[in-house]
């Protein structure tokens, strides 16, 4: 769950996390990730993606060959899976509270890069309890309706 904060030459850690998350999603859904696919998924220019991919390669998070695509390194995949887990956990938690999908998407995108490990662990424990207690879940959902 924890992620190393990459704010050095890579830019903000949230940007790095967004890239890694999208790259892993593409690899899982298509079997590969190319600059053009990442650019489309993040709605940014291919030139910007190429620059970041080259920096992620230099940091050892992925292997990139121009015109050939890229693969995550073991470290990059581990970090991407951690980011994906955090995103899914926050989404599941807010769904259990009965919030609508638009609110959930907006809130998770804001929270996922700034949440501490202790808070994330508490949310994980609370999510497990909410799944086991439908009556409590119903009370919370009624309160958010």
GROMACS .gro file of N, CA and C in nm:
model
  435
    1UNK      N    1   0.077  -0.120   0.000
    1UNK     CA    2   0.000   0.000   0.000
    1UNK      C    3   0.083   0.128   0.000
    2UNK      N    4   0.188   0.137   0.080
    2UNK     CA    5   0.261   0.262   0.079
    2UNK      C    6   0.330   0.281  -0.054
    3UNK      N    7   0.350   0.405  -0.089
    3UNK     CA    8   0.422   0.430  -0.212
    3UNK      C    9   0.535   0.526  -0.185
    4UNK      N   10   0.646   0.500  -0.250
    4UNK     CA   11   0.759   0.591  -0.241
    4UNK      C   12   0.717   0.718  -0.312
    5UNK      N   13   0.742   0.830  -0.253
    5UNK     CA   14   0.704   0.956  -0.314
    5UNK      C   15   0.811   0.999  -0.413
    6UNK      N   16   0.772   1.013  -0.539
    6UNK     CA   17   0.864   1.051  -0.644
    6UNK      C   18   0.840   1.197  -0.679
    7UNK      N   19   0.919   1.285  -0.621
    7UNK     CA   20   0.902   1.425  -0.653
    7UNK      C   21   1.032   1.487  -0.703
    8UNK      N   22   1.131   1.404  -0.725
    8UNK     CA   23   1.259   1.453  -0.773
    8UNK      C   24   1.247   1.500  -0.917
    9UNK      N   25   1.323   1.439  -1.004
    9UNK     CA   26   1.322   1.476  -1.145
    9UNK      C   27   1.192   1.434  -1.214
   10UNK      N   28   1.112   1.354  -1.147
   10UNK     CA   29   0.990   1.303  -1.210
   10UNK      C   30   0.873   1.400  -1.202
   11UNK      N   31   0.880   1.498  -1.117
   11UNK     CA   32   0.766   1.585  -1.098
   11UNK      C   33   0.687   1.538  -0.978
   12UNK      N   34   0.560   1.576  -0.970
   12UNK     CA   35   0.481   1.543  -0.852
   12UNK      C   36   0.454   1.393  -0.842
   13UNK      N   37   0.445   1.345  -0.720
   13UNK     CA   38   0.420   1.203  -0.699
   13UNK      C   39   0.282   1.164  -0.752
   14UNK      N   40   0.185   1.254  -0.744
   14UNK     CA   41   0.052   1.219  -0.793
   14UNK      C   42   0.053   1.198  -0.944
   15UNK      N   43   0.134   1.273  -1.016
   15UNK     CA   44   0.144   1.255  -1.161
   15UNK      C   45   0.208   1.120  -1.192
   16UNK      N   46   0.315   1.088  -1.123
   16UNK     CA   47   0.382   0.959  -1.142
   16UNK      C   48   0.284   0.846  -1.111
   17UNK      N   49   0.211   0.858  -1.003
   17UNK     CA   50   0.114   0.755  -0.965
   17UNK      C   51   0.006   0.740  -1.070
   18UNK      N   52  -0.043   0.850  -1.126
   18UNK     CA   53  -0.144   0.842  -1.232
   18UNK      C   54  -0.090   0.768  -1.354
   19UNK      N   55   0.032   0.798  -1.391
   19UNK     CA   56   0.093   0.727  -1.505
   19UNK      C   57   0.103   0.578  -1.477
   20UNK      N   58   0.161   0.542  -1.363
   20UNK     CA   59   0.180   0.401  -1.332
   20UNK      C   60   0.046   0.327  -1.324
   21UNK      N   61  -0.053   0.391  -1.265
   21UNK     CA   62  -0.186   0.330  -1.255
   21UNK      C   63  -0.245   0.304  -1.394
   22UNK      N   64  -0.236   0.403  -1.482
   22UNK     CA   65  -0.291   0.386  -1.617
   22UNK      C   66  -0.212   0.283  -1.697
   23UNK      N   67  -0.080   0.283  -1.682
   23UNK     CA   68   0.002   0.185  -1.754
   23UNK      C   69  -0.036   0.044  -1.713
   24UNK      N   70  -0.050   0.020  -1.583
   24UNK     CA   71  -0.089  -0.112  -1.537
   24UNK      C   72  -0.228  -0.149  -1.588
   25UNK      N   73  -0.321  -0.055  -1.586
   25UNK     CA   74  -0.456  -0.082  -1.639
   25UNK      C   75  -0.449  -0.123  -1.786
   26UNK      N   76  -0.370  -0.052  -1.864
   26UNK     CA   77  -0.357  -0.085  -2.006
   26UNK      C   78  -0.295  -0.222  -2.026
   27UNK      N   79  -0.190  -0.251  -1.952
   27UNK     CA   80  -0.125  -0.381  -1.964
   27UNK      C   81  -0.223  -0.493  -1.926
   28UNK      N   82  -0.299  -0.471  -1.820
   28UNK     CA   83  -0.395  -0.573  -1.776
   28UNK      C   84  -0.510  -0.592  -1.875
   29UNK      N   85  -0.553  -0.483  -1.939
   29UNK     CA   86  -0.668  -0.495  -2.030
   29UNK      C   87  -0.627  -0.531  -2.173
   30UNK      N   88  -0.514  -0.477  -2.221
   30UNK     CA   89  -0.475  -0.498  -2.361
   30UNK      C   90  -0.355  -0.591  -2.376
   31UNK      N   91  -0.283  -0.611  -2.268
   31UNK     CA   92  -0.162  -0.693  -2.276
   31UNK      C   93  -0.037  -0.611  -2.303
   32UNK      N   94  -0.053  -0.482  -2.328
   32UNK     CA   95   0.060  -0.395  -2.355
   32UNK      C   96   0.019  -0.250  -2.328
   33UNK      N   97   0.119  -0.163  -2.322
   33UNK     CA   98   0.094  -0.019  -2.308
   33UNK      C   99   0.190   0.053  -2.402
   34UNK      N  100   0.135   0.139  -2.484
   34UNK     CA  101   0.215   0.221  -2.574
   34UNK      C  102   0.193   0.367  -2.539
   35UNK      N  103   0.284   0.451  -2.581
   35UNK     CA  104   0.273   0.595  -2.553
   35UNK      C  105   0.139   0.648  -2.602
   36UNK      N  106   0.097   0.610  -2.720
   36UNK     CA  107  -0.028   0.659  -2.776
   36UNK      C  108  -0.147   0.618  -2.688
   37UNK      N  109  -0.144   0.497  -2.633
   37UNK     CA  110  -0.253   0.450  -2.547
   37UNK      C  111  -0.254   0.525  -2.414
   38UNK      N  112  -0.137   0.548  -2.359
   38UNK     CA  113  -0.127   0.621  -2.232
   38UNK      C  114  -0.175   0.764  -2.250
   39UNK      N  115  -0.134   0.827  -2.360
   39UNK     CA  116  -0.176   0.964  -2.390
   39UNK      C  117  -0.328   0.972  -2.400
   40UNK      N  118  -0.388   0.876  -2.468
   40UNK     CA  119  -0.534   0.875  -2.482
   40UNK      C  120  -0.602   0.854  -2.347
   41UNK      N  121  -0.548   0.762  -2.266
   41UNK     CA  122  -0.608   0.732  -2.136
   41UNK      C  123  -0.599   0.851  -2.041
   42UNK      N  124  -0.489   0.925  -2.047
   42UNK     CA  125  -0.469   1.039  -1.956
   42UNK      C  126  -0.514   1.171  -2.019
   43UNK      N  127  -0.552   1.165  -2.147
   43UNK     CA  128  -0.597   1.283  -2.221
   43UNK      C  129  -0.491   1.393  -2.222
   44UNK      N  130  -0.369   1.353  -2.256
   44UNK     CA  131  -0.258   1.448  -2.269
   44UNK      C  132  -0.180   1.416  -2.396
   45UNK      N  133  -0.086   1.502  -2.431
   45UNK     CA  134  -0.012   1.484  -2.556
   45UNK      C  135   0.085   1.367  -2.548
   46UNK      N  136   0.111   1.308  -2.664
   46UNK     CA  137   0.207   1.199  -2.672
   46UNK      C  138   0.347   1.246  -2.633
   47UNK      N  139   0.380   1.370  -2.665
   47UNK     CA  140   0.512   1.424  -2.629
   47UNK      C  141   0.530   1.428  -2.477
   48UNK      N  142   0.425   1.470  -2.407
   48UNK     CA  143   0.432   1.473  -2.260
   48UNK      C  144   0.449   1.332  -2.204
   49UNK      N  145   0.376   1.238  -2.261
   49UNK     CA  146   0.386   1.099  -2.217
   49UNK      C  147   0.527   1.045  -2.244
   50UNK      N  148   0.580   1.072  -2.360
   50UNK     CA  149   0.714   1.026  -2.393
   50UNK      C  150   0.817   1.079  -2.293
   51UNK      N  151   0.806   1.206  -2.259
   51UNK     CA  152   0.898   1.264  -2.160
   51UNK      C  153   0.888   1.193  -2.026
   52UNK      N  154   0.767   1.170  -1.979
   52UNK     CA  155   0.750   1.105  -1.849
   52UNK      C  156   0.795   0.960  -1.855
   53UNK      N  157   0.762   0.891  -1.961
   53UNK     CA  158   0.802   0.751  -1.976
   53UNK      C  159   0.954   0.739  -1.973
   54UNK      N  160   1.022   0.831  -2.038
   54UNK     CA  161   1.169   0.829  -2.037
   54UNK      C  162   1.222   0.852  -1.895
   55UNK      N  163   1.157   0.940  -1.820
   55UNK     CA  164   1.199   0.963  -1.681
   55UNK      C  165   1.169   0.842  -1.593
   56UNK      N  166   1.053   0.779  -1.615
   56UNK     CA  167   1.020   0.659  -1.538
   56UNK      C  168   1.118   0.546  -1.570
   57UNK      N  169   1.161   0.540  -1.694
   57UNK     CA  170   1.263   0.443  -1.734
   57UNK      C  171   1.394   0.472  -1.661
   58UNK      N  172   1.434   0.597  -1.657
   58UNK     CA  173   1.559   0.636  -1.589
   58UNK      C  174   1.553   0.606  -1.439
   59UNK      N  175   1.434   0.611  -1.382
   59UNK     CA  176   1.416   0.582  -1.239
   59UNK      C  177   1.403   0.432  -1.211
   60UNK      N  178   1.400   0.351  -1.318
   60UNK     CA  179   1.394   0.207  -1.301
   60UNK      C  180   1.254   0.152  -1.276
   61UNK      N  181   1.151   0.230  -1.310
   61UNK     CA  182   1.014   0.185  -1.288
   61UNK      C  183   0.955   0.115  -1.411
   62UNK      N  184   1.015   0.137  -1.525
   62UNK     CA  185   0.973   0.069  -1.646
   62UNK      C  186   1.088   0.063  -1.745
   63UNK      N  187   1.071  -0.021  -1.845
   63UNK     CA  188   1.166  -0.031  -1.955
   63UNK      C  189   1.095   0.020  -2.080
   64UNK      N  190   1.156   0.119  -2.143
   64UNK     CA  191   1.095   0.182  -2.260
   64UNK      C  192   1.189   0.176  -2.378
   65UNK      N  193   1.136   0.132  -2.491
   65UNK     CA  194   1.210   0.136  -2.617
   65UNK      C  195   1.126   0.214  -2.716
   66UNK      N  196   1.185   0.317  -2.770
   66UNK     CA  197   1.114   0.402  -2.865
   66UNK      C  198   1.054   0.318  -2.977
   67UNK      N  199   0.927   0.345  -3.007
   67UNK     CA  200   0.849   0.277  -3.111
   67UNK      C  201   0.816   0.131  -3.079
   68UNK      N  202   0.853   0.084  -2.961
   68UNK     CA  203   0.827  -0.057  -2.929
   68UNK      C  204   0.734  -0.074  -2.811
   69UNK      N  205   0.710   0.029  -2.735
   69UNK     CA  206   0.626   0.016  -2.618
   69UNK      C  207   0.707   0.007  -2.492
   70UNK      N  208   0.643  -0.039  -2.387
   70UNK     CA  209   0.709  -0.042  -2.258
   70UNK      C  210   0.655  -0.154  -2.172
   71UNK      N  211   0.734  -0.189  -2.072
   71UNK     CA  212   0.692  -0.285  -1.970
   71UNK      C  213   0.734  -0.230  -1.835
   72UNK      N  214   0.655  -0.260  -1.735
   72UNK     CA  215   0.689  -0.219  -1.600
   72UNK      C  216   0.799  -0.310  -1.546
   73UNK      N  217   0.891  -0.252  -1.472
   73UNK     CA  218   0.990  -0.334  -1.401
   73UNK      C  219   0.921  -0.393  -1.279
   74UNK      N  220   0.990  -0.479  -1.209
   74UNK     CA  221   0.932  -0.536  -1.087
   74UNK      C  222   0.897  -0.425  -0.988
   75UNK      N  223   0.985  -0.328  -0.973
   75UNK     CA  224   0.958  -0.216  -0.881
   75UNK      C  225   0.841  -0.132  -0.930
   76UNK      N  226   0.835  -0.107  -1.060
   76UNK     CA  227   0.726  -0.030  -1.117
   76UNK      C  228   0.592  -0.100  -1.104
   77UNK      N  229   0.592  -0.231  -1.127
   77UNK     CA  230   0.468  -0.307  -1.115
   77UNK      C  231   0.422  -0.312  -0.969
   78UNK      N  232   0.515  -0.330  -0.878
   78UNK     CA  233   0.479  -0.333  -0.735
   78UNK      C  234   0.416  -0.200  -0.693
   79UNK      N  235   0.477  -0.090  -0.735
   79UNK     CA  236   0.422   0.041  -0.702
   79UNK      C  237   0.287   0.062  -0.769
   80UNK      N  238   0.274   0.024  -0.895
   80UNK     CA  239   0.148   0.040  -0.967
   80UNK      C  240   0.036  -0.043  -0.902
   81UNK      N  241   0.068  -0.165  -0.859
   81UNK     CA  242  -0.033  -0.247  -0.791
   81UNK      C  243  -0.074  -0.185  -0.658
   82UNK      N  244   0.019  -0.126  -0.588
   82UNK     CA  245  -0.011  -0.058  -0.462
   82UNK      C  246  -0.105   0.061  -0.486
   83UNK      N  247  -0.077   0.137  -0.589
   83UNK     CA  248  -0.160   0.252  -0.624
   83UNK      C  249  -0.300   0.206  -0.663
   84UNK      N  250  -0.307   0.100  -0.743
   84UNK     CA  251  -0.436   0.045  -0.787
   84UNK      C  252  -0.515  -0.007  -0.667
   85UNK      N  253  -0.447  -0.074  -0.575
   85UNK     CA  254  -0.514  -0.124  -0.454
   85UNK      C  255  -0.571  -0.008  -0.372
   86UNK      N  256  -0.493   0.097  -0.356
   86UNK     CA  257  -0.539   0.214  -0.280
   86UNK      C  258  -0.661   0.275  -0.346
   87UNK      N  259  -0.658   0.288  -0.479
   87UNK     CA  260  -0.771   0.345  -0.553
   87UNK      C  261  -0.896   0.260  -0.535
   88UNK      N  262  -0.880   0.129  -0.550
   88UNK     CA  263  -0.993   0.037  -0.536
   88UNK      C  264  -1.049   0.039  -0.394
   89UNK      N  265  -0.961   0.039  -0.295
   89UNK     CA  266  -1.006   0.042  -0.156
   89UNK      C  267  -1.087   0.167  -0.127
   90UNK      N  268  -1.039   0.282  -0.168
   90UNK     CA  269  -1.112   0.407  -0.145
   90UNK      C  270  -1.246   0.407  -0.219
   91UNK      N  271  -1.246   0.356  -0.342
   91UNK     CA  272  -1.371   0.347  -0.418
   91UNK      C  273  -1.471   0.255  -0.348
   92UNK      N  274  -1.427   0.138  -0.306
   92UNK     CA  275  -1.514   0.044  -0.237
   92UNK      C  276  -1.570   0.104  -0.108
   93UNK      N  277  -1.484   0.170  -0.033
   93UNK     CA  278  -1.527   0.231   0.093
   93UNK      C  279  -1.637   0.335   0.069
   94UNK      N  280  -1.617   0.423  -0.027
   94UNK     CA  281  -1.717   0.527  -0.053
   94UNK      C  282  -1.846   0.467  -0.110
   95UNK      N  283  -1.835   0.359  -0.187
   95UNK     CA  284  -1.956   0.290  -0.235
   95UNK      C  285  -2.035   0.232  -0.119
   96UNK      N  286  -1.964   0.176  -0.022
   96UNK     CA  287  -2.032   0.119   0.095
   96UNK      C  288  -2.105   0.227   0.174
   97UNK      N  289  -2.060   0.350   0.163
   97UNK     CA  290  -2.128   0.461   0.231
   97UNK      C  291  -2.251   0.508   0.154
   98UNK      N  292  -2.267   0.457   0.032
   98UNK     CA  293  -2.386   0.489  -0.046
   98UNK      C  294  -2.373   0.615  -0.131
   99UNK      N  295  -2.252   0.660  -0.155
   99UNK     CA  296  -2.233   0.780  -0.237
   99UNK      C  297  -2.248   0.746  -0.385
  100UNK      N  298  -2.285   0.846  -0.465
  100UNK     CA  299  -2.304   0.819  -0.608
  100UNK      C  300  -2.170   0.816  -0.680
  101UNK      N  301  -2.171   0.756  -0.798
  101UNK     CA  302  -2.047   0.731  -0.872
  101UNK      C  303  -1.970   0.857  -0.906
  102UNK      N  304  -2.040   0.966  -0.940
  102UNK     CA  305  -1.970   1.092  -0.972
  102UNK      C  306  -1.896   1.146  -0.852
  103UNK      N  307  -1.960   1.144  -0.737
  103UNK     CA  308  -1.897   1.191  -0.613
  103UNK      C  309  -1.778   1.102  -0.580
  104UNK      N  310  -1.798   0.971  -0.592
  104UNK     CA  311  -1.690   0.876  -0.561
  104UNK      C  312  -1.570   0.902  -0.651
  105UNK      N  313  -1.592   0.913  -0.781
  105UNK     CA  314  -1.481   0.936  -0.874
  105UNK      C  315  -1.405   1.063  -0.836
  106UNK      N  316  -1.476   1.171  -0.815
  106UNK     CA  317  -1.414   1.299  -0.781
  106UNK      C  318  -1.336   1.290  -0.651
  107UNK      N  319  -1.397   1.232  -0.550
  107UNK     CA  320  -1.332   1.224  -0.419
  107UNK      C  321  -1.211   1.131  -0.419
  108UNK      N  322  -1.224   1.017  -0.484
  108UNK     CA  323  -1.111   0.923  -0.487
  108UNK      C  324  -0.993   0.987  -0.560
  109UNK      N  325  -1.018   1.054  -0.672
  109UNK     CA  326  -0.909   1.119  -0.745
  109UNK      C  327  -0.840   1.223  -0.658
  110UNK      N  328  -0.912   1.289  -0.570
  110UNK     CA  329  -0.852   1.387  -0.481
  110UNK      C  330  -0.781   1.325  -0.362
  111UNK      N  331  -0.837   1.217  -0.310
  111UNK     CA  332  -0.785   1.155  -0.188
  111UNK      C  333  -0.667   1.063  -0.211
  112UNK      N  334  -0.668   0.989  -0.320
  112UNK     CA  335  -0.577   0.876  -0.336
  112UNK      C  336  -0.429   0.912  -0.330
  113UNK      N  337  -0.395   1.033  -0.365
  113UNK     CA  338  -0.254   1.072  -0.366
  113UNK      C  339  -0.209   1.138  -0.236
  114UNK      N  340  -0.302   1.161  -0.147
  114UNK     CA  341  -0.269   1.239  -0.028
  114UNK      C  342  -0.300   1.168   0.103
  115UNK      N  343  -0.345   1.046   0.095
  115UNK     CA  344  -0.387   0.975   0.215
  115UNK      C  345  -0.268   0.904   0.280
  116UNK      N  346  -0.262   0.911   0.411
  116UNK     CA  347  -0.151   0.847   0.482
  116UNK      C  348  -0.177   0.698   0.498
  117UNK      N  349  -0.070   0.624   0.519
  117UNK     CA  350  -0.081   0.480   0.539
  117UNK      C  351  -0.167   0.445   0.660
  118UNK      N  352  -0.151   0.513   0.775
  118UNK     CA  353  -0.239   0.480   0.889
  118UNK      C  354  -0.387   0.503   0.858
  119UNK      N  355  -0.418   0.610   0.787
  119UNK     CA  356  -0.558   0.637   0.751
  119UNK      C  357  -0.608   0.530   0.653
  120UNK      N  358  -0.526   0.493   0.559
  120UNK     CA  359  -0.564   0.390   0.464
  120UNK      C  360  -0.591   0.257   0.533
  121UNK      N  361  -0.507   0.223   0.628
  121UNK     CA  362  -0.529   0.099   0.705
  121UNK      C  363  -0.658   0.106   0.784
  122UNK      N  364  -0.689   0.221   0.841
  122UNK     CA  365  -0.814   0.236   0.916
  122UNK      C  366  -0.934   0.221   0.822
  123UNK      N  367  -0.926   0.279   0.704
  123UNK     CA  368  -1.035   0.266   0.606
  123UNK      C  369  -1.050   0.121   0.563
  124UNK      N  370  -0.939   0.052   0.546
  124UNK     CA  371  -0.944  -0.089   0.508
  124UNK      C  372  -1.014  -0.172   0.616
  125UNK      N  373  -0.981  -0.146   0.742
  125UNK     CA  374  -1.045  -0.218   0.852
  125UNK      C  375  -1.194  -0.184   0.858
  126UNK      N  376  -1.227  -0.058   0.842
  126UNK     CA  377  -1.366  -0.016   0.845
  126UNK      C  378  -1.444  -0.075   0.727
  127UNK      N  379  -1.383  -0.083   0.612
  127UNK     CA  380  -1.447  -0.143   0.495
  127UNK      C  381  -1.480  -0.289   0.521
  128UNK      N  382  -1.387  -0.361   0.582
  128UNK     CA  383  -1.414  -0.502   0.616
  128UNK      C  384  -1.534  -0.511   0.711
  129UNK      N  385  -1.539  -0.425   0.810
  129UNK     CA  386  -1.650  -0.427   0.905
  129UNK      C  387  -1.783  -0.392   0.838
  130UNK      N  388  -1.781  -0.295   0.749
  130UNK     CA  389  -1.904  -0.256   0.680
  130UNK      C  390  -1.957  -0.370   0.592
  131UNK      N  391  -1.868  -0.447   0.533
  131UNK     CA  392  -1.911  -0.561   0.452
  131UNK      C  393  -1.977  -0.668   0.539
  132UNK      N  394  -1.931  -0.681   0.661
  132UNK     CA  395  -1.985  -0.783   0.753
  132UNK      C  396  -2.112  -0.738   0.824
  133UNK      N  397  -2.140  -0.610   0.821
  133UNK     CA  398  -2.254  -0.556   0.897
  133UNK      C  399  -2.350  -0.480   0.807
  134UNK      N  400  -2.440  -0.551   0.743
  134UNK     CA  401  -2.533  -0.485   0.650
  134UNK      C  402  -2.623  -0.382   0.718
  135UNK      N  403  -2.658  -0.404   0.844
  135UNK     CA  404  -2.745  -0.308   0.913
  135UNK      C  405  -2.673  -0.174   0.933
  136UNK      N  406  -2.548  -0.180   0.972
  136UNK     CA  407  -2.470  -0.058   0.989
  136UNK      C  408  -2.450   0.012   0.854
  137UNK      N  409  -2.423  -0.067   0.752
  137UNK     CA  410  -2.407  -0.013   0.617
  137UNK      C  411  -2.535   0.057   0.574
  138UNK      N  412  -2.649  -0.002   0.601
  138UNK     CA  413  -2.777   0.059   0.564
  138UNK      C  414  -2.798   0.192   0.638
  139UNK      N  415  -2.759   0.197   0.765
  139UNK     CA  416  -2.769   0.321   0.842
  139UNK      C  417  -2.683   0.431   0.780
  140UNK      N  418  -2.562   0.397   0.745
  140UNK     CA  419  -2.472   0.495   0.685
  140UNK      C  420  -2.522   0.542   0.550
  141UNK      N  421  -2.575   0.448   0.471
  141UNK     CA  422  -2.627   0.484   0.339
  141UNK      C  423  -2.748   0.574   0.352
  142UNK      N  424  -2.829   0.549   0.452
  142UNK     CA  425  -2.947   0.635   0.476
  142UNK      C  426  -2.903   0.775   0.515
  143UNK      N  427  -2.796   0.783   0.592
  143UNK     CA  428  -2.746   0.913   0.637
  143UNK      C  429  -2.686   0.996   0.522
  144UNK      N  430  -2.638   0.929   0.418
  144UNK     CA  431  -2.577   1.001   0.306
  144UNK      C  432  -2.676   1.026   0.192
  145UNK      N  433  -2.796   0.972   0.205
  145UNK     CA  434  -2.896   0.988   0.098
  145UNK      C  435  -2.957   1.126   0.098
   0.00000   0.00000   0.00000
